[in-house]
Structures are given as structure tokens and as C-alpha cells.
Amino acid sequence: AGLRITKQLGLDFEVLNADDLGLPVDPGFVIQTVGVEFAPVERIERSRLTSFLTKMTVEFPVANGRVWPYLTGGGGVGSLRQTIRFRNLPLPLAGEPRPAIFPGPEFETTATDLALTLGGGIDVRLWRGFAVGGDVRYLRLLDDTQGFDFAFVTSRVSYRF
């Protein structure tokens, strides 16, 4: 959603939710067992990013008025949730029984910090105020210990009243 301030300048509000980003998750500890061989365990990692952003968008005028290239940038708050879950794999029938962890433990870390974004794209007017377009954006989540960098390629549909 957005608000048009001038003909070429707009203020946009955006909620971004990206699920299962495929980031490696480091729990910050090691589980060690001495003298016992455990049943096989599968490690399942998930990460989810949710951000609330306020952006300024500047459009560049083009002669025919049908194509609207733009640059956008802004900031807000972002939350990155990373989860590690361990799941016991089926035990083989042959061999000696081994102890298993039931239920498998789950560890979760969350980082909620300042998020900054910068990008650009192009909209093509199809009919009156109706347009489609795409953009490329960079998002940086500033964590206390480390930063997280994300790049997004998105498409959009818009209508100008």
C-alpha cells in the first residue's frame, strides 16, 4: 500500500514474509554423547523472515508515459526466526537396539532488529491505471552479533486511482 506525495514521489508501506529461506542454522552448542551410540537422527532446519517496512519510491518520467522505472529505499523492523528440529529415523530391524531421543528436541532462535532495504524496478501500464512490473531488492537485517543479507526478485500488480 502506498501514498502518492507528488507525481514522481511516493511513500510505501510493506509487509514482507519469506518462509523457509534455506539458511544454515547454528544452535551455538554441541550435543555430545560418550560411550553410547544413538539411533539415527535427521536434522530439519527452517528459517522465516517477517519485516514491516516504510519506503520512499522515486519514479523517473519516461516520454511515452507507459513505462515507469523507479528506485525505492527505506527501513523498518525485521524478525528472523530460525528453527532446528531433530527427528528420529526408523531403526533398522537387524542389529542391536540403540537408544533414541523421544520426542526429538526443537531449538529456536529469533533476531528482531532494524531492517534496511534498497532496490529498483519497472512498471508497465497495461490499461488506464492498471500496471504490472517487477523489481529487485536488497534487504539487510542488522543483528547484534551479525547481519543477515537477503536479495529478492519480485513481481507486482498495481492500480493508480
JSON list of C-alpha atoms in Angstrom, two decimals:
[
{"chain": "A", "resi": 1, "resn": "ALA", "atom": "CA", "xyz": [0.00, 0.00, 0.00]},
{"chain": "A", "resi": 2, "resn": "GLY", "atom": "CA", "xyz": [1.22, 3.47, -0.62]},
{"chain": "A", "resi": 3, "resn": "LEU", "atom": "CA", "xyz": [0.53, 7.16, -0.71]},
{"chain": "A", "resi": 4, "resn": "ARG", "atom": "CA", "xyz": [1.41, 9.43, -3.63]},
{"chain": "A", "resi": 5, "resn": "ILE", "atom": "CA", "xyz": [3.11, 12.60, -2.35]},
{"chain": "A", "resi": 6, "resn": "THR", "atom": "CA", "xyz": [3.93, 14.16, -5.72]},
{"chain": "A", "resi": 7, "resn": "LYS", "atom": "CA", "xyz": [3.71, 12.93, -9.30]},
{"chain": "A", "resi": 8, "resn": "GLN", "atom": "CA", "xyz": [7.09, 11.16, -9.04]},
{"chain": "A", "resi": 9, "resn": "LEU", "atom": "CA", "xyz": [7.43, 10.57, -5.27]},
{"chain": "A", "resi": 10, "resn": "GLY", "atom": "CA", "xyz": [5.55, 8.07, -3.16]},
{"chain": "A", "resi": 11, "resn": "LEU", "atom": "CA", "xyz": [5.55, 6.68, 0.37]},
{"chain": "A", "resi": 12, "resn": "ASP", "atom": "CA", "xyz": [5.04, 2.89, 0.54]},
{"chain": "A", "resi": 13, "resn": "PHE", "atom": "CA", "xyz": [4.20, 0.58, 3.43]},
{"chain": "A", "resi": 14, "resn": "GLU", "atom": "CA", "xyz": [5.13, -3.06, 3.02]},
{"chain": "A", "resi": 15, "resn": "VAL", "atom": "CA", "xyz": [4.86, -6.31, 4.96]},
{"chain": "A", "resi": 16, "resn": "LEU", "atom": "CA", "xyz": [7.31, -8.95, 3.75]},
{"chain": "A", "resi": 17, "resn": "ASN", "atom": "CA", "xyz": [7.05, -12.60, 4.77]},
{"chain": "A", "resi": 18, "resn": "ALA", "atom": "CA", "xyz": [9.57, -15.07, 3.32]},
{"chain": "A", "resi": 19, "resn": "ASP", "atom": "CA", "xyz": [9.20, -18.63, 4.58]},
{"chain": "A", "resi": 20, "resn": "ASP", "atom": "CA", "xyz": [11.86, -21.36, 4.54]},
{"chain": "A", "resi": 21, "resn": "LEU", "atom": "CA", "xyz": [14.84, -19.32, 3.31]},
{"chain": "A", "resi": 22, "resn": "GLY", "atom": "CA", "xyz": [17.25, -22.26, 3.42]},
{"chain": "A", "resi": 23, "resn": "LEU", "atom": "CA", "xyz": [19.70, -20.54, 5.77]},
{"chain": "A", "resi": 24, "resn": "PRO", "atom": "CA", "xyz": [22.06, -22.75, 7.76]},
{"chain": "A", "resi": 25, "resn": "VAL", "atom": "CA", "xyz": [21.18, -22.63, 11.44]},
{"chain": "A", "resi": 26, "resn": "ASP", "atom": "CA", "xyz": [23.89, -22.74, 14.10]},
{"chain": "A", "resi": 27, "resn": "PRO", "atom": "CA", "xyz": [22.45, -23.52, 17.55]},
{"chain": "A", "resi": 28, "resn": "GLY", "atom": "CA", "xyz": [25.59, -22.28, 19.33]},
{"chain": "A", "resi": 29, "resn": "PHE", "atom": "CA", "xyz": [26.15, -25.52, 21.25]},
{"chain": "A", "resi": 30, "resn": "VAL", "atom": "CA", "xyz": [27.25, -29.12, 20.64]},
{"chain": "A", "resi": 31, "resn": "ILE", "atom": "CA", "xyz": [25.44, -32.25, 21.82]},
{"chain": "A", "resi": 32, "resn": "GLN", "atom": "CA", "xyz": [27.99, -34.88, 22.84]},
{"chain": "A", "resi": 33, "resn": "THR", "atom": "CA", "xyz": [27.44, -38.45, 23.90]},
{"chain": "A", "resi": 34, "resn": "VAL", "atom": "CA", "xyz": [30.18, -40.61, 25.36]},
{"chain": "A", "resi": 35, "resn": "GLY", "atom": "CA", "xyz": [30.13, -44.39, 25.08]},
{"chain": "A", "resi": 36, "resn": "VAL", "atom": "CA", "xyz": [26.57, -44.65, 23.69]},
{"chain": "A", "resi": 37, "resn": "GLU", "atom": "CA", "xyz": [25.63, -44.92, 20.04]},
{"chain": "A", "resi": 38, "resn": "PHE", "atom": "CA", "xyz": [22.24, -43.34, 19.42]},
{"chain": "A", "resi": 39, "resn": "ALA", "atom": "CA", "xyz": [19.68, -44.20, 16.76]},
{"chain": "A", "resi": 40, "resn": "PRO", "atom": "CA", "xyz": [19.99, -42.18, 13.54]},
{"chain": "A", "resi": 41, "resn": "VAL", "atom": "CA", "xyz": [18.53, -38.66, 13.77]},
{"chain": "A", "resi": 42, "resn": "GLU", "atom": "CA", "xyz": [17.50, -36.28, 10.97]},
{"chain": "A", "resi": 43, "resn": "ARG", "atom": "CA", "xyz": [18.18, -32.56, 11.43]},
{"chain": "A", "resi": 44, "resn": "ILE", "atom": "CA", "xyz": [15.48, -30.29, 9.95]},
{"chain": "A", "resi": 45, "resn": "GLU", "atom": "CA", "xyz": [16.31, -26.57, 9.61]},
{"chain": "A", "resi": 46, "resn": "ARG", "atom": "CA", "xyz": [13.82, -23.81, 8.84]},
{"chain": "A", "resi": 47, "resn": "SER", "atom": "CA", "xyz": [14.09, -20.05, 8.75]},
{"chain": "A", "resi": 48, "resn": "ARG", "atom": "CA", "xyz": [11.42, -17.37, 8.29]},
{"chain": "A", "resi": 49, "resn": "LEU", "atom": "CA", "xyz": [11.79, -13.64, 7.75]},
{"chain": "A", "resi": 50, "resn": "THR", "atom": "CA", "xyz": [9.00, -11.16, 8.52]},
{"chain": "A", "resi": 51, "resn": "SER", "atom": "CA", "xyz": [9.55, -7.43, 8.11]},
{"chain": "A", "resi": 52, "resn": "PHE", "atom": "CA", "xyz": [7.47, -4.26, 8.29]},
{"chain": "A", "resi": 53, "resn": "LEU", "atom": "CA", "xyz": [8.97, -1.54, 6.08]},
{"chain": "A", "resi": 54, "resn": "THR", "atom": "CA", "xyz": [8.32, 2.09, 5.19]},
{"chain": "A", "resi": 55, "resn": "LYS", "atom": "CA", "xyz": [9.88, 3.09, 1.87]},
{"chain": "A", "resi": 56, "resn": "MET", "atom": "CA", "xyz": [10.21, 6.15, -0.32]},
{"chain": "A", "resi": 57, "resn": "THR", "atom": "CA", "xyz": [9.80, 5.47, -4.04]},
{"chain": "A", "resi": 58, "resn": "VAL", "atom": "CA", "xyz": [11.04, 7.83, -6.76]},
{"chain": "A", "resi": 59, "resn": "GLU", "atom": "CA", "xyz": [9.75, 7.31, -10.31]},
{"chain": "A", "resi": 60, "resn": "PHE", "atom": "CA", "xyz": [11.60, 8.59, -13.33]},
{"chain": "A", "resi": 61, "resn": "PRO", "atom": "CA", "xyz": [9.48, 10.10, -16.10]},
{"chain": "A", "resi": 62, "resn": "VAL", "atom": "CA", "xyz": [9.61, 8.40, -19.49]},
{"chain": "A", "resi": 63, "resn": "ALA", "atom": "CA", "xyz": [8.41, 10.11, -22.68]},
{"chain": "A", "resi": 64, "resn": "ASN", "atom": "CA", "xyz": [5.59, 7.70, -23.59]},
{"chain": "A", "resi": 65, "resn": "GLY", "atom": "CA", "xyz": [4.15, 7.51, -20.01]},
{"chain": "A", "resi": 66, "resn": "ARG", "atom": "CA", "xyz": [3.56, 3.76, -20.36]},
{"chain": "A", "resi": 67, "resn": "VAL", "atom": "CA", "xyz": [6.77, 2.59, -18.64]},
{"chain": "A", "resi": 68, "resn": "TRP", "atom": "CA", "xyz": [7.65, 3.72, -15.10]},
{"chain": "A", "resi": 69, "resn": "PRO", "atom": "CA", "xyz": [11.18, 2.87, -13.85]},
{"chain": "A", "resi": 70, "resn": "TYR", "atom": "CA", "xyz": [11.70, 3.56, -10.16]},
{"chain": "A", "resi": 71, "resn": "LEU", "atom": "CA", "xyz": [14.13, 3.39, -7.23]},
{"chain": "A", "resi": 72, "resn": "THR", "atom": "CA", "xyz": [12.98, 2.58, -3.71]},
{"chain": "A", "resi": 73, "resn": "GLY", "atom": "CA", "xyz": [14.58, 2.51, -0.29]},
{"chain": "A", "resi": 74, "resn": "GLY", "atom": "CA", "xyz": [13.68, 2.66, 3.36]},
{"chain": "A", "resi": 75, "resn": "GLY", "atom": "CA", "xyz": [13.69, 0.85, 6.64]},
{"chain": "A", "resi": 76, "resn": "GLY", "atom": "CA", "xyz": [11.67, -0.69, 9.38]},
{"chain": "A", "resi": 77, "resn": "VAL", "atom": "CA", "xyz": [11.80, -3.69, 11.68]},
{"chain": "A", "resi": 78, "resn": "GLY", "atom": "CA", "xyz": [12.53, -7.28, 10.71]},
{"chain": "A", "resi": 79, "resn": "SER", "atom": "CA", "xyz": [12.35, -10.58, 12.55]},
{"chain": "A", "resi": 80, "resn": "LEU", "atom": "CA", "xyz": [14.32, -13.66, 11.52]},
{"chain": "A", "resi": 81, "resn": "ARG", "atom": "CA", "xyz": [13.22, -16.90, 13.19]},
{"chain": "A", "resi": 82, "resn": "GLN", "atom": "CA", "xyz": [15.44, -19.96, 12.81]},
{"chain": "A", "resi": 83, "resn": "THR", "atom": "CA", "xyz": [14.36, -23.40, 14.00]},
{"chain": "A", "resi": 84, "resn": "ILE", "atom": "CA", "xyz": [16.25, -26.68, 14.29]},
{"chain": "A", "resi": 85, "resn": "ARG", "atom": "CA", "xyz": [14.23, -29.84, 14.86]},
{"chain": "A", "resi": 86, "resn": "PHE", "atom": "CA", "xyz": [15.62, -33.33, 15.32]},
{"chain": "A", "resi": 87, "resn": "ARG", "atom": "CA", "xyz": [13.53, -36.28, 14.15]},
{"chain": "A", "resi": 88, "resn": "ASN", "atom": "CA", "xyz": [14.30, -39.93, 14.87]},
{"chain": "A", "resi": 89, "resn": "LEU", "atom": "CA", "xyz": [14.73, -42.02, 11.74]},
{"chain": "A", "resi": 90, "resn": "PRO", "atom": "CA", "xyz": [13.26, -45.54, 11.58]},
{"chain": "A", "resi": 91, "resn": "LEU", "atom": "CA", "xyz": [15.54, -48.08, 13.24]},
{"chain": "A", "resi": 92, "resn": "PRO", "atom": "CA", "xyz": [16.84, -50.98, 11.13]},
{"chain": "A", "resi": 93, "resn": "LEU", "atom": "CA", "xyz": [15.38, -54.36, 12.10]},
{"chain": "A", "resi": 94, "resn": "ALA", "atom": "CA", "xyz": [18.78, -56.11, 12.20]},
{"chain": "A", "resi": 95, "resn": "GLY", "atom": "CA", "xyz": [21.40, -55.30, 14.79]},
{"chain": "A", "resi": 96, "resn": "GLU", "atom": "CA", "xyz": [21.31, -54.40, 18.42]},
{"chain": "A", "resi": 97, "resn": "PRO", "atom": "CA", "xyz": [18.76, -51.84, 19.64]},
{"chain": "A", "resi": 98, "resn": "ARG", "atom": "CA", "xyz": [20.10, -48.34, 20.28]},
{"chain": "A", "resi": 99, "resn": "PRO", "atom": "CA", "xyz": [18.60, -45.63, 22.47]},
{"chain": "A", "resi": 100, "resn": "ALA", "atom": "CA", "xyz": [16.65, -42.88, 20.74]},
{"chain": "A", "resi": 101, "resn": "ILE", "atom": "CA", "xyz": [15.57, -39.41, 21.79]},
{"chain": "A", "resi": 102, "resn": "PHE", "atom": "CA", "xyz": [11.75, -39.21, 22.10]},
{"chain": "A", "resi": 103, "resn": "PRO", "atom": "CA", "xyz": [10.40, -36.77, 21.15]},
{"chain": "A", "resi": 104, "resn": "GLY", "atom": "CA", "xyz": [13.14, -35.14, 19.11]},
{"chain": "A", "resi": 105, "resn": "PRO", "atom": "CA", "xyz": [14.19, -31.78, 20.60]},
{"chain": "A", "resi": 106, "resn": "GLU", "atom": "CA", "xyz": [13.47, -28.46, 18.87]},
{"chain": "A", "resi": 107, "resn": "PHE", "atom": "CA", "xyz": [15.59, -25.31, 19.26]},
{"chain": "A", "resi": 108, "resn": "GLU", "atom": "CA", "xyz": [14.55, -21.87, 18.10]},
{"chain": "A", "resi": 109, "resn": "THR", "atom": "CA", "xyz": [16.37, -18.54, 17.85]},
{"chain": "A", "resi": 110, "resn": "THR", "atom": "CA", "xyz": [14.80, -15.22, 16.92]},
{"chain": "A", "resi": 111, "resn": "ALA", "atom": "CA", "xyz": [16.52, -11.97, 15.93]},
{"chain": "A", "resi": 112, "resn": "THR", "atom": "CA", "xyz": [14.34, -8.83, 15.77]},
{"chain": "A", "resi": 113, "resn": "ASP", "atom": "CA", "xyz": [16.24, -5.75, 14.66]},
{"chain": "A", "resi": 114, "resn": "LEU", "atom": "CA", "xyz": [16.43, -2.82, 12.28]},
{"chain": "A", "resi": 115, "resn": "ALA", "atom": "CA", "xyz": [15.86, -3.74, 8.61]},
{"chain": "A", "resi": 116, "resn": "LEU", "atom": "CA", "xyz": [17.07, -1.59, 5.70]},
{"chain": "A", "resi": 117, "resn": "THR", "atom": "CA", "xyz": [16.09, -2.05, 2.07]},
{"chain": "A", "resi": 118, "resn": "LEU", "atom": "CA", "xyz": [17.17, -0.65, -1.28]},
{"chain": "A", "resi": 119, "resn": "GLY", "atom": "CA", "xyz": [16.05, -1.60, -4.78]},
{"chain": "A", "resi": 120, "resn": "GLY", "atom": "CA", "xyz": [14.57, -0.66, -8.07]},
{"chain": "A", "resi": 121, "resn": "GLY", "atom": "CA", "xyz": [12.25, -1.91, -10.74]},
{"chain": "A", "resi": 122, "resn": "ILE", "atom": "CA", "xyz": [9.97, -1.11, -13.62]},
{"chain": "A", "resi": 123, "resn": "ASP", "atom": "CA", "xyz": [6.19, -0.95, -14.03]},
{"chain": "A", "resi": 124, "resn": "VAL", "atom": "CA", "xyz": [4.43, -1.21, -17.38]},
{"chain": "A", "resi": 125, "resn": "ARG", "atom": "CA", "xyz": [0.98, 0.32, -17.73]},
{"chain": "A", "resi": 126, "resn": "LEU", "atom": "CA", "xyz": [-1.45, -2.07, -19.43]},
{"chain": "A", "resi": 127, "resn": "TRP", "atom": "CA", "xyz": [-4.77, -0.24, -19.18]},
{"chain": "A", "resi": 128, "resn": "ARG", "atom": "CA", "xyz": [-5.59, 3.14, -17.62]},
{"chain": "A", "resi": 129, "resn": "GLY", "atom": "CA", "xyz": [-4.16, 2.96, -14.07]},
{"chain": "A", "resi": 130, "resn": "PHE", "atom": "CA", "xyz": [-3.59, -0.82, -14.14]},
{"chain": "A", "resi": 131, "resn": "ALA", "atom": "CA", "xyz": [0.08, -1.89, -14.34]},
{"chain": "A", "resi": 132, "resn": "VAL", "atom": "CA", "xyz": [2.33, -4.93, -13.84]},
{"chain": "A", "resi": 133, "resn": "GLY", "atom": "CA", "xyz": [6.00, -4.91, -13.03]},
{"chain": "A", "resi": 134, "resn": "GLY", "atom": "CA", "xyz": [8.98, -6.44, -11.34]},
{"chain": "A", "resi": 135, "resn": "ASP", "atom": "CA", "xyz": [11.77, -5.31, -9.09]},
{"chain": "A", "resi": 136, "resn": "VAL", "atom": "CA", "xyz": [14.99, -6.39, -7.44]},
{"chain": "A", "resi": 137, "resn": "ARG", "atom": "CA", "xyz": [15.61, -5.53, -3.80]},
{"chain": "A", "resi": 138, "resn": "TYR", "atom": "CA", "xyz": [18.33, -5.92, -1.21]},
{"chain": "A", "resi": 139, "resn": "LEU", "atom": "CA", "xyz": [17.36, -6.21, 2.45]},
{"chain": "A", "resi": 140, "resn": "ARG", "atom": "CA", "xyz": [19.79, -6.06, 5.38]},
{"chain": "A", "resi": 141, "resn": "LEU", "atom": "CA", "xyz": [18.71, -7.17, 8.85]},
{"chain": "A", "resi": 142, "resn": "LEU", "atom": "CA", "xyz": [21.10, -5.61, 11.37]},
{"chain": "A", "resi": 143, "resn": "ASP", "atom": "CA", "xyz": [21.52, -8.17, 14.16]},
{"chain": "A", "resi": 144, "resn": "ASP", "atom": "CA", "xyz": [23.51, -7.54, 17.34]},
{"chain": "A", "resi": 145, "resn": "THR", "atom": "CA", "xyz": [26.18, -10.14, 16.55]},
{"chain": "A", "resi": 146, "resn": "GLN", "atom": "CA", "xyz": [25.97, -10.48, 12.78]},
{"chain": "A", "resi": 147, "resn": "GLY", "atom": "CA", "xyz": [23.99, -9.05, 9.88]},
{"chain": "A", "resi": 148, "resn": "PHE", "atom": "CA", "xyz": [21.78, -11.01, 7.52]},
{"chain": "A", "resi": 149, "resn": "ASP", "atom": "CA", "xyz": [21.67, -10.11, 3.82]},
{"chain": "A", "resi": 150, "resn": "PHE", "atom": "CA", "xyz": [18.80, -11.01, 1.51]},
{"chain": "A", "resi": 151, "resn": "ALA", "atom": "CA", "xyz": [18.13, -10.36, -2.18]},
{"chain": "A", "resi": 152, "resn": "PHE", "atom": "CA", "xyz": [14.59, -10.59, -3.57]},
{"chain": "A", "resi": 153, "resn": "VAL", "atom": "CA", "xyz": [13.25, -10.61, -7.11]},
{"chain": "A", "resi": 154, "resn": "THR", "atom": "CA", "xyz": [9.53, -9.89, -7.03]},
{"chain": "A", "resi": 155, "resn": "SER", "atom": "CA", "xyz": [6.64, -9.15, -9.33]},
{"chain": "A", "resi": 156, "resn": "ARG", "atom": "CA", "xyz": [3.69, -6.91, -8.63]},
{"chain": "A", "resi": 157, "resn": "VAL", "atom": "CA", "xyz": [0.35, -5.70, -9.86]},
{"chain": "A", "resi": 158, "resn": "SER", "atom": "CA", "xyz": [-0.71, -2.13, -9.16]},
{"chain": "A", "resi": 159, "resn": "TYR", "atom": "CA", "xyz": [-3.54, 0.27, -9.84]},
{"chain": "A", "resi": 160, "resn": "ARG", "atom": "CA", "xyz": [-3.33, 4.06, -9.71]},
{"chain": "A", "resi": 161, "resn": "PHE", "atom": "CA", "xyz": [-6.51, 5.91, -8.84]}
]
